[in-house]
Amino acid sequence: MRDVEVPVLIVGGSLVGLSTSLFLGVHGVEHLVVERHRGTAIHPRAAFLMQRTVELFRWSGVEREVVAAAEREFVQNGAIMAAESLGGRELQWFFRNINDGVEDLSPSPRIFVTQIGLEPVLRERSADLGGELRYSSEVASLRADDDGVTALVRDRTSGEEWTVHAQYAVAADGVRSPLRHQLGIGMQGHGTFSDSITIYFRADVRPLLGERNLSVVYVVNPRLQGFFRFSIDGQAGFLVVNTAVDAEGRRTTTVGETANEQDCVRYVREALGAPDLAVEIEDVQRWNAAAEWAERFGAGRVLLAGDSAHVMPPTGGYGGNTGVHDAHNLAWKLAYVLAGHAGPDLLATYEPERLAVSRMTVEQAYTRYVTRLDPGLGTDGLMPLIDDAAIDLGYRYRSDAITPDSSADDGQDWEDPRTPTGRPGFRIPHVPVRRDGTELSTLDLVGTAPALLTGPDGAGWARAGREVAERLGVPLDVHSMGDDAFLAASGIGPDGAVLVRPDGFVAWRSPAAGDEAALGAALARSLGRPSP
Ligand SMILES: Cc1cc2nc3c(=O)[nH]c(=O)nc-3n(C[C@H](O)[C@H](O)[C@H](O)COP(=O)(O)OP(=O)(O)OC[C@H]3O[C@@H](n4cnc5c(N)ncnc54)[C@H](O)[C@@H]3O)c2cc1C
């Protein structure tokens, strides 16, 4: 048995484990990913990547490769709609083009790329950055105390066992999350409401698609509720069935328990609206549609991210995106605590920040599920729909690391990113800026260090920022912003300043010149440290 020492152990190397690895790699944090499977995803699953997720891949230097992978798999800018069947009556268009009306909100587009296409890109970049990953290996047991984490890892091929000592562990171990169970962390929310299936099939659907570019087609008719996605050549796809009328004519929410191959062919034909079409079933995956979030996002040195922390129905396409956002929030905090730039209190802000956002997102996915697919679950008490762009780009963090300003708190945990306020706790608004002749975004000015963005007359803030960063021994990037659009979007005047955390969220702002000590206190607070 060997012993390995590494600062961070990531348990699970699927979408969220790989994203955590990538983000830690960008911060230069040594880590090890242990994944039970033999390689990256073999099922498509998540495909609708929201703008914030693509922004995070941009920040990691891999946006171009991710977009190229997307273009190999799908014609981009497709629609999301509901129909009685693919060839039948169209019922509702949720998006005519997924990027309509959101192009100006971000430097990055919404894209469609499956986990099969995406994960190798993340893996390659994270390996380039030094991330270590062991496939066909599982964490068989894990013990954590005040000093660190000790995990027993088993190679599933050779049976060899070895021990990993880490300072922190990230449980990206999916919806069943053995680690969450071990920590005794329960779930809250709406529970499980369908035993669903995903049917992977081959069939020539081109005549039914016609000229339409459809990314997702919800199928809603008296016999079946679910959704389709199709391959770029129109010769294959998958159908998710959440509820259906079974062979005996009974409506069932336990399709996953009962469906055999014959049922699957029938479901695909019914959903296509093509009773005689040749359909070949390639694979069937059974899973539970649920809407829940963990009561805590970790215990001590073990932190939950992704489906281990929250599970939501695929309606809206939020599950994977929310997990990637968890990973990004967590990665910089781990990096700063491990580097000694931040106090351990910073890690305590992970839970309040991500739990509230996850709860809201789970509720939104649930509202979409009930209203689009199964109103029978009951619409009383449903959280009213929030616009997708606000869920993606407009959520708010409230924690000890954020210094509120004097603007009135409306108590709302999201805002419309089309009218950003620049308040602390929100993502820094995207504004196009030119630097050295290159078109960039304000988001590109935030790298791995906190960034102080001052108005053109904010030299006092810049000087104070540099001084206090030196005193605290932490990095700080300082940028003077002449752009009126930036000042308006950030809610500051020419002599104001905004302090942005390395994850792109506003930690503090001063609309005008003011007490420079406040900046020092805010920088320290954003890092979980006492005021200098
Ligand atoms: C049909 C469908 C469509 C979807 N579409 C979208 C979409 O469009 N957009 C979106 O954002 N989301 C979507 N989702 C949700 C998305 O797929 C999930 O939220 C996402 O894959 C979760 O990733 P994860 O890494 O947290 O968990 P998982 O993908 O479940 O990965 C957990 C990993 O941990 C490993 N593991 C577990 N225990 C151990 C252990 N002890 N040791 C080692 N390894 C371990 C497992 O092998 C697994 O690979 C969809 C889901 C479905 C079912």
Short mmCIF file of N, CA and C and ligand atoms in Angstrom, two decimals, residues 11-17 34-37 45-48 115 137-139 172-175 178 198 227 229 238 240 287 305-307 314 317-321, ligand 1:
data_model
loop_
_atom_site.label_atom_id
_atom_site.label_comp_id
_atom_site.label_asym_id
_atom_site.label_seq_id
_atom_site.Cartn_x
_atom_site.Cartn_y
_atom_site.Cartn_z
N VAL A 11 -13.29 13.70 -5.20
CA VAL A 11 -13.91 12.37 -5.33
C VAL A 11 -14.99 12.46 -6.41
N GLY A 12 -14.75 11.80 -7.54
CA GLY A 12 -15.67 11.88 -8.68
C GLY A 12 -15.07 12.75 -9.76
N GLY A 13 -14.95 12.19 -10.97
CA GLY A 13 -14.32 12.93 -12.07
C GLY A 13 -15.23 13.05 -13.27
N SER A 14 -16.52 13.32 -13.00
CA SER A 14 -17.45 13.60 -14.09
C SER A 14 -17.46 15.12 -14.31
N LEU A 15 -18.57 15.66 -14.78
CA LEU A 15 -18.58 17.08 -15.16
C LEU A 15 -18.08 18.00 -14.04
N VAL A 16 -18.58 17.80 -12.83
CA VAL A 16 -18.25 18.74 -11.75
C VAL A 16 -16.86 18.46 -11.17
N GLY A 17 -16.49 17.18 -11.05
CA GLY A 17 -15.15 16.86 -10.59
C GLY A 17 -14.09 17.39 -11.56
N VAL A 34 -10.16 11.25 -8.23
CA VAL A 34 -10.35 9.79 -8.25
C VAL A 34 -11.73 9.52 -8.83
N GLU A 35 -11.78 8.74 -9.91
CA GLU A 35 -13.06 8.48 -10.59
C GLU A 35 -13.22 6.98 -10.81
N ARG A 36 -14.41 6.52 -10.43
CA ARG A 36 -14.73 5.10 -10.51
C ARG A 36 -14.79 4.59 -11.96
N HIS A 37 -15.30 5.41 -12.86
CA HIS A 37 -15.44 4.95 -14.25
C HIS A 37 -14.08 4.88 -14.96
N ARG A 45 -26.07 13.27 -21.51
CA ARG A 45 -26.64 14.02 -20.38
C ARG A 45 -26.60 15.54 -20.59
N ALA A 46 -25.90 16.29 -19.69
CA ALA A 46 -25.98 17.75 -19.79
C ALA A 46 -25.49 18.22 -21.15
N ALA A 47 -26.21 19.14 -21.75
CA ALA A 47 -25.76 19.68 -23.04
C ALA A 47 -25.98 21.19 -23.13
N PHE A 48 -27.01 21.69 -22.44
CA PHE A 48 -27.30 23.12 -22.53
C PHE A 48 -26.38 23.85 -21.55
N GLN A 115 -21.90 16.02 -22.54
CA GLN A 115 -20.79 15.67 -21.64
C GLN A 115 -19.77 14.80 -22.38
N SER A 137 -10.78 3.92 -10.40
CA SER A 137 -10.38 3.90 -8.99
C SER A 137 -11.51 4.50 -8.17
N GLU A 138 -11.69 3.96 -6.97
CA GLU A 138 -12.75 4.54 -6.15
C GLU A 138 -12.26 4.82 -4.74
N VAL A 139 -12.87 5.84 -4.16
CA VAL A 139 -12.61 6.11 -2.76
C VAL A 139 -13.47 5.14 -1.97
N ALA A 172 -17.51 15.40 -5.31
CA ALA A 172 -18.23 15.60 -6.58
C ALA A 172 -18.70 14.22 -7.03
N ASP A 173 -19.30 13.49 -6.06
CA ASP A 173 -19.57 12.08 -6.29
C ASP A 173 -21.03 11.80 -6.65
N GLY A 174 -21.70 12.83 -7.19
CA GLY A 174 -22.98 12.59 -7.85
C GLY A 174 -24.18 12.46 -6.93
N VAL A 175 -25.31 12.19 -7.56
CA VAL A 175 -26.59 12.27 -6.87
C VAL A 175 -26.70 11.27 -5.70
N PRO A 178 -22.05 8.89 -1.90
CA PRO A 178 -21.70 8.13 -0.70
C PRO A 178 -21.11 9.03 0.40
N THR A 198 -34.09 7.52 -20.11
CA THR A 198 -33.57 8.15 -21.32
C THR A 198 -33.36 7.03 -22.32
N PHE A 227 -38.86 14.73 -23.18
CA PHE A 227 -38.24 15.62 -24.17
C PHE A 227 -37.23 14.88 -25.03
N ARG A 229 -33.69 15.22 -27.66
CA ARG A 229 -32.58 15.93 -28.32
C ARG A 229 -32.12 15.06 -29.47
N PHE A 238 -31.94 11.18 -28.35
CA PHE A 238 -32.50 10.49 -27.17
C PHE A 238 -33.84 11.08 -26.82
N VAL A 240 -36.21 11.43 -23.44
CA VAL A 240 -36.46 11.26 -22.00
C VAL A 240 -37.96 11.08 -21.83
N TRP A 287 -33.23 6.69 -14.38
CA TRP A 287 -32.83 7.66 -13.36
C TRP A 287 -34.08 8.28 -12.74
N ALA A 305 -20.09 19.35 -3.97
CA ALA A 305 -20.30 20.17 -5.18
C ALA A 305 -21.04 19.35 -6.22
N GLY A 306 -21.89 20.02 -6.99
CA GLY A 306 -22.61 19.33 -8.07
C GLY A 306 -23.81 18.56 -7.57
N ASP A 307 -24.11 17.46 -8.25
CA ASP A 307 -25.32 16.69 -7.92
C ASP A 307 -25.26 16.13 -6.50
N PRO A 314 -34.11 17.86 -15.42
CA PRO A 314 -33.39 18.52 -16.50
C PRO A 314 -34.14 19.68 -17.16
N GLY A 317 -32.34 22.81 -17.96
CA GLY A 317 -30.92 22.52 -18.21
C GLY A 317 -30.00 23.12 -17.17
N TYR A 318 -30.40 23.03 -15.89
CA TYR A 318 -29.61 23.72 -14.86
C TYR A 318 -28.67 22.85 -14.02
N GLY A 319 -28.90 21.52 -13.98
CA GLY A 319 -28.17 20.68 -13.03
C GLY A 319 -26.67 20.78 -13.17
N GLY A 320 -26.16 20.53 -14.36
CA GLY A 320 -24.72 20.56 -14.58
C GLY A 320 -24.16 21.96 -14.44
N ASN A 321 -24.89 22.95 -14.99
CA ASN A 321 -24.42 24.34 -14.89
C ASN A 321 -24.23 24.76 -13.43
C1 LIG B 1 -31.24 13.39 -19.54
C2 LIG B 1 -30.50 14.46 -18.80
C3 LIG B 1 -30.27 15.69 -19.41
C4 LIG B 1 -29.59 16.69 -18.72
N1 LIG B 1 -29.38 17.89 -19.35
C5 LIG B 1 -28.73 18.86 -18.70
C6 LIG B 1 -28.45 20.10 -19.37
O1 LIG B 1 -28.81 20.30 -20.53
N2 LIG B 1 -27.75 21.06 -18.68
C7 LIG B 1 -27.33 20.83 -17.39
O2 LIG B 1 -26.70 21.73 -16.82
N3 LIG B 1 -27.57 19.67 -16.75
C8 LIG B 1 -28.25 18.67 -17.36
N4 LIG B 1 -28.44 17.48 -16.74
C9 LIG B 1 -27.91 17.28 -15.37
C10 LIG B 1 -26.43 16.92 -15.40
O3 LIG B 1 -26.22 15.80 -16.24
C11 LIG B 1 -25.91 16.61 -13.99
O4 LIG B 1 -26.30 17.66 -13.12
C12 LIG B 1 -24.38 16.53 -13.98
O5 LIG B 1 -23.92 15.52 -14.83
C13 LIG B 1 -23.87 16.25 -12.56
O6 LIG B 1 -22.49 16.11 -12.60
P1 LIG B 1 -21.70 15.65 -11.30
O7 LIG B 1 -20.27 15.60 -11.72
O8 LIG B 1 -22.10 16.46 -10.13
O9 LIG B 1 -22.25 14.19 -10.98
P2 LIG B 1 -22.12 12.83 -11.81
O10 LIG B 1 -22.10 13.11 -13.26
O11 LIG B 1 -23.14 11.91 -11.29
O12 LIG B 1 -20.69 12.31 -11.42
C14 LIG B 1 -20.36 11.75 -10.19
C15 LIG B 1 -19.16 10.88 -10.44
O13 LIG B 1 -18.63 10.44 -9.20
C16 LIG B 1 -18.15 9.14 -9.36
N5 LIG B 1 -18.07 8.54 -8.02
C17 LIG B 1 -19.07 8.39 -7.12
N6 LIG B 1 -18.61 7.85 -5.98
C18 LIG B 1 -17.28 7.67 -6.16
C19 LIG B 1 -16.24 7.14 -5.34
N7 LIG B 1 -16.48 6.72 -4.08
N8 LIG B 1 -15.00 7.07 -5.83
C20 LIG B 1 -14.73 7.50 -7.11
N9 LIG B 1 -15.68 8.01 -7.93
C21 LIG B 1 -16.93 8.09 -7.46
C22 LIG B 1 -19.14 8.47 -10.28
O14 LIG B 1 -18.57 7.37 -10.95
C23 LIG B 1 -19.49 9.62 -11.23
O15 LIG B 1 -18.72 9.61 -12.40
C24 LIG B 1 -29.13 16.46 -17.40
C25 LIG B 1 -29.36 15.23 -16.79
C26 LIG B 1 -30.03 14.24 -17.47
C27 LIG B 1 -30.27 12.91 -16.80
#
